[in-house]
Amino acid sequence: MPISQRSTRFAFNLIHPRAAPILIPEPGGLAACRTNQEAIHCCTPDDGYCSPVYKTSEEFGHLLLAMTGNTMETLPKSEPQSPAAKRVYKLVLTGGPCGGKTTGQERLATFFENLGWKVFTVPETATVLLGGGVKFQELTPQQTYEFQKDLLKTLIRIEDVFFNQAALINDRNVLVICDRGAMDPSAYIDDKGWNQMLSECNVDQFSLREDRYNQICHLVTAADGAENFYTLSNNNTRKEGIDAAKKQDDLTRQVWIGHPYVDIIDNSNCKSFDDKILKLIEVVCSRIGIPTGDRLHKNSKKRKWLVRSLDLLDFPKTEEFKVTHDYLLSDDPAIQIRIRSRMQNNRTTYTITSRHFLNGETVETRMKISEREYQRYLTMKDRSRATIHKQRRCFTYGNRYFNLDVYVEPLPPAAHGPVIILETYTTNEGDSTLPPFLEISKEITGNPQYSMYELSKRPSVPSASFQGDSESRIFSDD
């Protein structure tokens, strides 16, 4: 049934009882957007995660057909597949002590259950084990290592049980909320021990970080920005003071650098703990593609800056990726379709994204695809646009998660010089605090001239080309 014909119902905002009712789609309903009678999600542009209804390449191909006017012969062929299942969205809540993970898990569960989703809540494995009598201060270094290894294996097994149960549900969408994830144990062990542990457990870091979860939400400890609310009373296994809590928060944040969808939920602009929880729910809904109107909006927006230079020697911990983007043919100028490859240590993930500009709104649909599907979609490449090649560095500074994109050879046709762009999501538009190891040229938020779509235009196509910063440069060891 088209979205326009679906009935809607009012549901009271259980997150904020005194708030006015909010309009929520019927259980199983999606954003009120449609194209040729096919429903797609409304979400934020660029890196806003939208897990689509269309789970197979064939279904997505039909959507592209409807949107672009291509014939089926122009679409990649795929083997027959069974009807798409409902979505299973895997979310990790992580962060420092007293950050709000337990409460956030409960409130997210209530919110999504009232949307008609099935919700599974995975308990924190470390709390379960430590609550059973294990005490770190009594362990030898070897015992500590073995405990962390057992914790990792137990965490993975518990999560797998919930993931398997979620996959068996076929009558509604499923949200699995994990209290910490498989990368968290690495915050409590050195790199050598962690790599040894991965080998002994027969798992690899790329899979644990890149493929296992859809989104990571880091809830910053109350010890950083909400000190009056920091307490040890609500968790018997918590022993950290304020300084130790802030240190542990930072270590935990670092281990998730490199995951494509990380949101840091800090304590800024929060007059109460409830504000922080609303901020959490808003970013999860935004990534999934569930419209919330103004009820949960915390003024989060994407900001971008043109970087003049950077000093690699002063960089914090980073995860680096080789990224390529290609735009596909589209008969409608209001529709952009692109595919992306993202590689680290010879491991690659692939996605396809369609962006539809409709009545001033941006409707974006994104899904993972296989390498075989990626190669097939490359045959639909728009030859009027060049492939975008970037080296992406993911890192945190302060309470923000940043992506730094260095455009590498061959440079985009519309860029007559080096291009380095910094981006982040922030709820404080007036905050100009930026990493000191970067020399910023200017802010380019909302400037289409610096979009990949404009940069990729070949010279024969009229373009809003620009002169790259002639002084752009990268300092490195060599």
Coordinates of C-alpha atoms in Angstrom, one line a residue:
M1 CA 0.0 0.0 0.0
P2 CA 1.5 3.4 -0.9
I3 CA 2.5 5.6 2.0
S4 CA 0.0 8.2 1.0
Q5 CA -2.8 5.7 1.6
R6 CA -1.6 4.4 4.9
S7 CA -3.4 5.4 8.0
T8 CA -1.4 7.1 10.7
R9 CA -2.0 7.2 14.4
F10 CA -1.0 9.5 17.3
A11 CA 1.3 8.1 19.9
F12 CA 2.3 10.1 23.0
N13 CA 6.0 10.8 23.4
L14 CA 6.9 8.4 26.2
I15 CA 10.4 9.9 26.3
H16 CA 9.1 13.3 27.5
P17 CA 5.6 12.8 29.1
R18 CA 4.8 16.4 29.2
A19 CA 5.5 17.0 25.5
A20 CA 2.7 17.2 23.0
P21 CA 1.7 14.1 21.0
I22 CA 3.9 13.3 18.0
L23 CA 2.7 11.9 14.7
I24 CA 4.2 8.4 14.2
P25 CA 3.7 6.2 11.2
E26 CA 1.8 3.0 11.7
P27 CA 3.9 0.0 12.9
G28 CA 6.1 -1.1 10.1
G29 CA 5.5 2.2 8.3
L30 CA 8.4 4.3 7.0
A31 CA 9.1 7.9 6.2
A32 CA 6.3 9.7 4.4
C33 CA 8.1 9.8 1.1
R34 CA 7.5 7.9 -2.1
T35 CA 8.6 7.7 -5.7
N36 CA 6.4 6.0 -8.3
Q37 CA 4.5 4.3 -5.5
E38 CA 7.7 2.9 -4.0
A39 CA 8.4 3.9 -0.4
I40 CA 11.9 5.1 0.4
H41 CA 13.3 6.6 3.6
C42 CA 13.7 10.3 4.4
C43 CA 17.0 11.1 6.0
T44 CA 19.8 13.5 6.3
P45 CA 22.1 13.9 3.3
D46 CA 25.7 12.6 2.9
D47 CA 26.7 10.4 5.7
G48 CA 23.3 10.0 7.4
Y49 CA 22.8 6.3 7.5
C50 CA 19.6 5.0 5.8
S51 CA 19.2 1.3 5.9
P52 CA 16.7 0.8 3.0
V53 CA 13.6 -1.3 2.7
Y54 CA 15.1 -2.8 -0.4
K55 CA 17.5 -5.5 0.8
T56 CA 18.5 -7.1 -2.5
S57 CA 20.1 -5.7 -5.5
E58 CA 17.2 -6.7 -7.7
E59 CA 14.7 -4.8 -5.5
F60 CA 17.0 -1.8 -5.5
G61 CA 17.3 -2.1 -9.2
H62 CA 13.6 -1.8 -9.6
L63 CA 13.8 1.4 -7.4
L64 CA 16.5 2.8 -9.7
L65 CA 14.3 1.9 -12.7
A66 CA 11.4 3.8 -11.3
M67 CA 13.5 6.8 -10.4
T68 CA 15.7 7.1 -13.5
G69 CA 13.7 5.7 -16.3
N70 CA 16.3 3.1 -17.3
T71 CA 15.2 -0.2 -18.8
M72 CA 15.8 -3.4 -16.9
E73 CA 18.4 -4.3 -19.5
T74 CA 20.6 -1.5 -18.2
L75 CA 20.5 -2.7 -14.7
P76 CA 22.9 -5.3 -13.2
K77 CA 21.5 -8.8 -13.4
S78 CA 21.2 -10.8 -10.2
E79 CA 20.3 -14.4 -9.3
P80 CA 16.8 -14.9 -8.1
Q81 CA 16.4 -14.1 -4.5
S82 CA 13.8 -14.6 -1.9
P83 CA 11.5 -11.7 -0.8
A84 CA 13.3 -9.1 1.3
A85 CA 13.1 -9.6 5.1
K86 CA 12.4 -6.8 7.5
R87 CA 15.4 -4.8 8.7
V88 CA 17.6 -5.9 11.5
Y89 CA 19.5 -2.8 12.8
K90 CA 22.4 -3.5 15.1
L91 CA 23.3 -0.6 17.4
V92 CA 26.2 -0.4 19.9
L93 CA 25.9 1.9 22.9
T94 CA 29.4 2.5 24.3
G95 CA 31.2 5.2 26.3
G96 CA 32.9 6.0 29.6
P97 CA 31.5 5.3 33.1
C98 CA 28.2 7.0 34.0
G99 CA 27.5 8.0 30.4
G100 CA 23.9 6.8 30.3
K101 CA 24.2 3.5 28.4
T102 CA 21.8 1.6 30.6
T103 CA 19.1 4.3 30.6
G104 CA 19.7 5.0 27.0
Q105 CA 19.1 1.3 26.1
E106 CA 15.9 1.3 28.1
R107 CA 14.5 4.5 26.6
L108 CA 15.5 3.5 23.0
A109 CA 13.7 0.2 23.5
T110 CA 10.6 1.9 24.7
F111 CA 10.6 4.4 21.9
F112 CA 11.1 1.8 19.1
E113 CA 8.6 -0.7 20.6
N114 CA 6.0 2.1 20.3
L115 CA 6.9 2.4 16.7
G116 CA 6.0 -1.3 16.2
W117 CA 9.6 -2.6 16.2
K118 CA 10.8 -5.7 18.0
V119 CA 13.6 -4.7 20.3
F120 CA 16.4 -6.9 21.8
T121 CA 18.6 -5.5 24.5
V122 CA 22.0 -7.2 24.9
P123 CA 23.4 -6.8 28.4
E124 CA 27.0 -5.6 29.1
T125 CA 29.1 -8.8 29.3
A126 CA 31.8 -7.2 31.5
T127 CA 29.2 -6.1 34.1
V128 CA 27.8 -9.6 34.2
L129 CA 31.2 -11.2 34.7
L130 CA 32.6 -8.6 37.1
G131 CA 29.3 -8.8 39.1
G132 CA 30.0 -12.5 39.6
G133 CA 33.1 -11.9 41.7
V134 CA 35.9 -11.2 39.3
K135 CA 38.1 -8.4 40.6
F136 CA 40.7 -6.8 38.3
Q137 CA 42.9 -5.7 41.2
E138 CA 43.3 -9.4 42.2
L139 CA 44.4 -10.6 38.8
T140 CA 47.9 -11.2 37.6
P141 CA 48.8 -9.9 34.1
Q142 CA 48.3 -13.3 32.6
Q143 CA 44.9 -13.7 34.4
T144 CA 43.9 -10.3 33.1
Y145 CA 44.7 -11.3 29.6
E146 CA 42.8 -14.5 29.8
F147 CA 39.8 -12.7 31.4
Q148 CA 39.7 -10.2 28.5
K149 CA 39.9 -13.0 26.0
D150 CA 37.1 -14.9 27.7
L151 CA 35.1 -11.7 27.9
L152 CA 35.5 -11.1 24.1
K153 CA 34.5 -14.7 23.2
T154 CA 31.5 -14.5 25.6
L155 CA 30.4 -11.1 24.3
I156 CA 30.5 -12.4 20.7
R157 CA 28.6 -15.5 21.5
I158 CA 25.9 -13.6 23.5
E159 CA 25.5 -11.1 20.6
D160 CA 25.3 -13.9 18.1
V161 CA 22.4 -15.4 19.9
F162 CA 20.4 -12.2 19.8
F163 CA 21.5 -11.5 16.2
N164 CA 20.3 -15.0 15.2
Q165 CA 17.0 -14.5 17.0
A166 CA 16.5 -11.2 15.3
A167 CA 17.1 -12.7 11.9
L168 CA 14.3 -15.2 12.5
I169 CA 11.7 -12.4 12.9
N170 CA 10.0 -11.7 9.5
D171 CA 6.9 -9.8 10.4
R172 CA 8.4 -6.5 11.6
N173 CA 11.6 -4.5 11.9
V174 CA 14.1 -5.4 14.6
L175 CA 16.4 -3.2 16.7
V176 CA 19.3 -5.0 18.6
I177 CA 20.8 -2.6 21.2
C178 CA 24.2 -3.8 22.5
D179 CA 25.5 -2.4 25.7
R180 CA 29.1 -2.2 24.5
G181 CA 30.4 -4.0 21.5
A182 CA 33.2 -6.3 20.4
M183 CA 35.8 -3.6 20.0
D184 CA 35.4 -2.3 23.6
P185 CA 37.7 -4.9 25.2
S186 CA 40.6 -3.5 23.2
A187 CA 40.4 -0.4 25.3
Y188 CA 41.7 -2.4 28.3
I189 CA 44.7 -4.1 26.7
D190 CA 47.7 -3.0 24.7
D191 CA 47.9 -3.4 20.9
K192 CA 50.2 -6.4 21.0
G193 CA 47.9 -8.3 23.4
W194 CA 44.9 -7.3 21.4
N195 CA 46.3 -8.6 18.2
Q196 CA 47.3 -11.8 19.9
M197 CA 43.8 -12.1 21.3
L198 CA 42.2 -11.7 17.9
S199 CA 44.4 -14.4 16.5
E200 CA 43.7 -16.8 19.3
C201 CA 39.9 -16.1 19.0
N202 CA 40.1 -16.5 15.2
V203 CA 38.5 -13.1 14.5
D204 CA 39.8 -10.0 12.8
Q205 CA 39.5 -6.3 13.7
F206 CA 38.1 -5.3 10.4
S207 CA 35.1 -7.6 10.7
L208 CA 34.4 -6.7 14.4
R209 CA 34.5 -3.0 13.6
E210 CA 33.2 -2.7 10.1
D211 CA 30.7 -5.5 9.4
R212 CA 29.2 -6.4 12.7
Y213 CA 27.2 -3.3 13.6
N214 CA 25.2 -0.6 11.8
Q215 CA 25.9 2.2 14.1
I216 CA 28.0 3.1 17.1
C217 CA 26.8 5.7 19.7
H218 CA 29.4 6.8 22.2
L219 CA 27.8 8.4 25.3
V220 CA 30.4 10.7 26.9
T221 CA 30.9 10.1 30.6
A222 CA 29.2 12.6 33.0
A223 CA 32.6 13.2 34.4
D224 CA 33.3 15.3 31.2
G225 CA 30.9 18.2 31.1
A226 CA 28.3 17.1 33.7
E227 CA 30.5 16.5 36.7
N228 CA 27.7 17.2 39.2
F229 CA 25.8 14.1 37.9
Y230 CA 28.8 11.7 38.0
T231 CA 28.1 8.9 40.5
L232 CA 29.3 5.5 41.4
S233 CA 26.1 4.5 43.2
N234 CA 24.2 3.0 40.2
N235 CA 26.8 0.4 39.3
N236 CA 28.4 -1.8 41.9
T237 CA 31.3 -2.7 39.6
R238 CA 32.2 0.9 38.8
K239 CA 35.2 2.2 40.8
E240 CA 36.6 5.1 38.7
G241 CA 37.0 8.6 40.0
I242 CA 36.4 11.6 37.7
D243 CA 39.9 11.7 36.1
A244 CA 40.0 8.0 35.6
A245 CA 36.5 8.1 34.1
K246 CA 37.5 10.7 31.6
K247 CA 40.6 8.7 30.6
Q248 CA 38.6 5.5 30.2
D249 CA 36.0 7.4 28.1
D250 CA 38.8 8.6 25.7
L251 CA 40.3 5.1 25.4
T252 CA 36.9 3.6 24.6
R253 CA 36.2 6.3 22.0
Q254 CA 39.4 5.6 20.2
V255 CA 38.8 1.9 19.6
W256 CA 35.8 2.6 17.3
I257 CA 37.6 5.1 15.1
G258 CA 37.1 3.9 11.5
H259 CA 33.6 2.6 11.8
P260 CA 31.6 4.4 9.1
Y261 CA 28.8 5.6 11.4
V262 CA 30.0 6.8 14.8
D263 CA 28.0 9.4 16.8
I264 CA 29.4 11.0 19.9
I265 CA 26.6 12.0 22.4
D266 CA 28.3 14.5 24.7
N267 CA 26.9 16.6 27.5
S268 CA 26.9 20.0 25.7
N269 CA 23.6 21.8 25.3
C270 CA 22.0 19.4 27.8
K271 CA 20.2 21.1 30.7
S272 CA 19.2 17.7 32.1
F273 CA 20.1 14.0 31.6
D274 CA 16.8 13.7 29.7
D275 CA 18.1 16.1 27.1
K276 CA 21.1 13.8 26.5
I277 CA 18.8 10.8 26.0
L278 CA 16.7 12.8 23.5
K279 CA 19.9 13.6 21.7
L280 CA 20.7 9.9 21.6
I281 CA 17.3 8.9 20.2
E282 CA 17.4 11.7 17.6
V283 CA 20.7 10.5 16.1
V284 CA 19.6 6.9 16.0
C285 CA 16.4 7.8 14.3
S286 CA 18.3 10.1 11.9
R287 CA 20.7 7.3 10.9
I288 CA 17.9 4.8 10.4
G289 CA 15.8 7.2 8.5
I290 CA 12.8 7.6 10.9
P291 CA 11.3 11.1 10.8
T292 CA 10.9 12.7 14.3
G293 CA 9.9 16.2 13.4
D294 CA 11.0 18.8 16.0
R295 CA 10.3 16.6 19.0
L296 CA 13.8 15.1 19.2
H297 CA 15.7 17.6 17.2
K298 CA 19.0 18.7 18.9
N299 CA 20.2 21.0 16.2
S300 CA 22.7 18.5 14.9
K301 CA 24.1 19.4 11.5
K302 CA 27.0 18.5 9.2
R303 CA 29.7 21.1 9.0
K304 CA 32.7 21.1 6.5
W305 CA 35.9 23.1 6.2
L306 CA 38.5 23.4 3.5
V307 CA 41.9 22.6 5.0
R308 CA 45.0 24.4 3.9
S309 CA 47.6 22.1 5.5
L310 CA 48.0 19.4 8.2
D311 CA 50.8 18.0 10.2
L312 CA 50.7 14.2 10.4
L313 CA 53.2 14.2 13.2
D314 CA 50.7 15.8 15.6
F315 CA 47.8 13.6 14.6
P316 CA 46.0 11.6 17.3
K317 CA 45.1 8.0 16.7
T318 CA 43.5 7.6 13.3
E319 CA 42.1 4.9 11.1
E320 CA 42.8 5.4 7.4
F321 CA 40.9 4.2 4.4
K322 CA 41.2 4.3 0.6
V323 CA 37.8 5.5 -0.7
T324 CA 36.5 5.7 -4.3
H325 CA 33.1 7.1 -5.4
D326 CA 31.5 6.7 -8.9
Y327 CA 28.3 8.3 -10.1
L328 CA 25.9 6.2 -12.1
L329 CA 23.7 7.3 -15.0
S330 CA 20.4 8.9 -14.2
D331 CA 17.9 10.4 -16.6
D332 CA 16.5 12.7 -13.9
P333 CA 18.8 15.6 -12.9
A334 CA 17.1 15.7 -9.5
I335 CA 18.5 12.2 -8.7
Q336 CA 22.0 11.3 -7.9
I337 CA 23.1 7.6 -7.7
R338 CA 26.6 6.7 -6.6
I339 CA 28.6 3.6 -5.5
R340 CA 31.4 3.6 -3.0
S341 CA 34.3 1.3 -2.2
R342 CA 36.1 1.7 1.2
M343 CA 39.3 -0.3 1.7
Q344 CA 41.6 -0.8 4.7
N345 CA 44.4 -3.5 4.8
N346 CA 43.2 -5.1 1.6
R347 CA 39.6 -5.5 3.0
T348 CA 36.9 -3.6 1.2
T349 CA 33.2 -2.8 1.8
Y350 CA 30.8 -1.6 -0.9
T351 CA 27.7 0.6 -0.8
I352 CA 25.2 2.1 -3.2
T353 CA 23.4 5.4 -2.5
S354 CA 20.6 7.2 -4.2
R355 CA 19.8 10.8 -3.4
H356 CA 16.5 12.3 -4.6
F357 CA 15.9 16.0 -4.3
L358 CA 12.1 16.5 -3.8
N359 CA 10.4 19.8 -2.9
G360 CA 13.4 21.1 -1.1
E361 CA 14.0 17.9 0.8
T362 CA 16.7 15.3 0.3
V363 CA 15.6 11.7 0.3
E364 CA 18.6 9.3 0.5
T365 CA 18.7 5.5 0.4
R366 CA 21.8 3.6 1.1
M367 CA 22.6 -0.1 1.3
K368 CA 25.6 -2.4 1.4
I369 CA 26.3 -4.5 -1.7
S370 CA 28.7 -7.3 -2.6
E371 CA 31.8 -6.9 -4.7
R372 CA 30.1 -8.7 -7.5
E373 CA 27.2 -6.3 -7.5
Y374 CA 29.6 -3.4 -7.2
Q375 CA 31.4 -4.5 -10.4
R376 CA 28.1 -4.8 -12.2
Y377 CA 27.0 -1.4 -11.2
L378 CA 30.2 0.0 -12.5
T379 CA 29.0 -0.8 -16.0
M380 CA 26.3 1.9 -15.4
K381 CA 28.9 4.5 -14.6
D382 CA 28.2 8.1 -15.7
R383 CA 31.1 8.8 -18.1
S384 CA 30.6 12.5 -17.8
R385 CA 31.9 12.3 -14.3
A386 CA 35.3 11.1 -13.1
T387 CA 36.0 8.6 -10.3
I388 CA 36.6 10.4 -7.0
H389 CA 39.7 9.1 -5.1
K390 CA 40.1 10.0 -1.5
Q391 CA 42.2 9.0 1.5
R392 CA 40.0 9.2 4.5
R393 CA 41.3 9.7 8.1
C394 CA 38.9 9.1 10.9
F395 CA 39.7 10.5 14.3
T396 CA 38.3 12.2 17.4
Y397 CA 39.2 15.5 18.9
G398 CA 37.5 16.7 22.1
N399 CA 34.0 15.3 22.0
R400 CA 33.7 15.2 18.2
Y401 CA 34.2 12.5 15.6
F402 CA 35.9 13.8 12.5
N403 CA 36.5 12.6 8.9
L404 CA 39.4 14.2 7.0
D405 CA 39.3 13.6 3.3
V406 CA 42.4 14.1 1.2
Y407 CA 41.6 13.9 -2.5
V408 CA 44.4 12.0 -4.2
E409 CA 45.6 11.5 -7.7
P410 CA 44.0 11.5 -10.1
L411 CA 42.4 14.7 -8.7
P412 CA 38.8 15.6 -9.5
P413 CA 38.5 17.5 -12.8
A414 CA 36.9 20.5 -11.2
A415 CA 39.7 20.9 -8.6
H416 CA 42.7 22.7 -10.0
G417 CA 44.9 21.9 -7.0
P418 CA 45.0 19.8 -3.8
V419 CA 41.7 19.4 -1.9
I420 CA 41.5 18.6 1.8
I421 CA 38.1 18.7 3.5
L422 CA 37.3 18.2 7.2
E423 CA 33.8 17.3 8.3
T424 CA 31.9 16.5 11.5
Y425 CA 28.4 16.5 12.9
T426 CA 27.8 18.9 15.7
T427 CA 24.9 20.2 17.8
N428 CA 26.6 23.5 18.5
E429 CA 26.8 25.6 15.4
G430 CA 28.6 28.5 17.1
D431 CA 31.4 26.2 18.4
S432 CA 34.5 27.0 16.3
T433 CA 36.9 24.7 18.2
L434 CA 38.8 22.7 15.6
P435 CA 41.9 20.4 15.8
P436 CA 45.0 22.6 16.2
F437 CA 47.1 20.4 14.0
L438 CA 45.0 21.5 11.0
E439 CA 45.3 24.9 9.3
I440 CA 41.8 25.8 8.2
S441 CA 41.3 27.9 5.0
K442 CA 37.5 28.5 5.4
E443 CA 34.2 26.9 6.3
I444 CA 32.4 25.4 3.3
T445 CA 29.2 24.0 4.9
G446 CA 26.4 24.0 2.4
N447 CA 28.7 25.2 -0.5
P448 CA 27.8 22.9 -3.5
Q449 CA 31.0 23.9 -5.2
Y450 CA 32.9 21.6 -2.9
S451 CA 30.5 18.6 -3.2
M452 CA 31.8 15.4 -4.7
Y453 CA 29.0 15.7 -7.4
E454 CA 30.4 19.1 -8.6
L455 CA 34.1 18.1 -8.2
S456 CA 33.6 15.0 -10.4
K457 CA 32.4 16.9 -13.4
R458 CA 34.6 16.5 -16.5
P459 CA 35.7 19.6 -18.3
S460 CA 33.3 19.1 -21.2
V461 CA 30.4 19.5 -18.7
P462 CA 29.6 23.1 -17.4
S463 CA 30.7 23.1 -13.9
A464 CA 31.1 25.3 -10.8
S465 CA 34.8 24.5 -10.8
F466 CA 37.1 26.2 -8.4
Q467 CA 40.7 26.8 -7.9
G468 CA 42.2 24.6 -5.2
D469 CA 44.2 26.2 -2.5
S470 CA 47.6 26.6 -4.1
E471 CA 49.2 26.5 -0.7
S472 CA 47.6 23.2 0.3
R473 CA 50.2 20.8 1.5
I474 CA 50.7 17.7 3.8
F475 CA 53.6 17.5 6.2
S476 CA 54.7 13.9 6.9
D477 CA 57.7 12.0 8.1
D478 CA 59.3 12.0 4.7

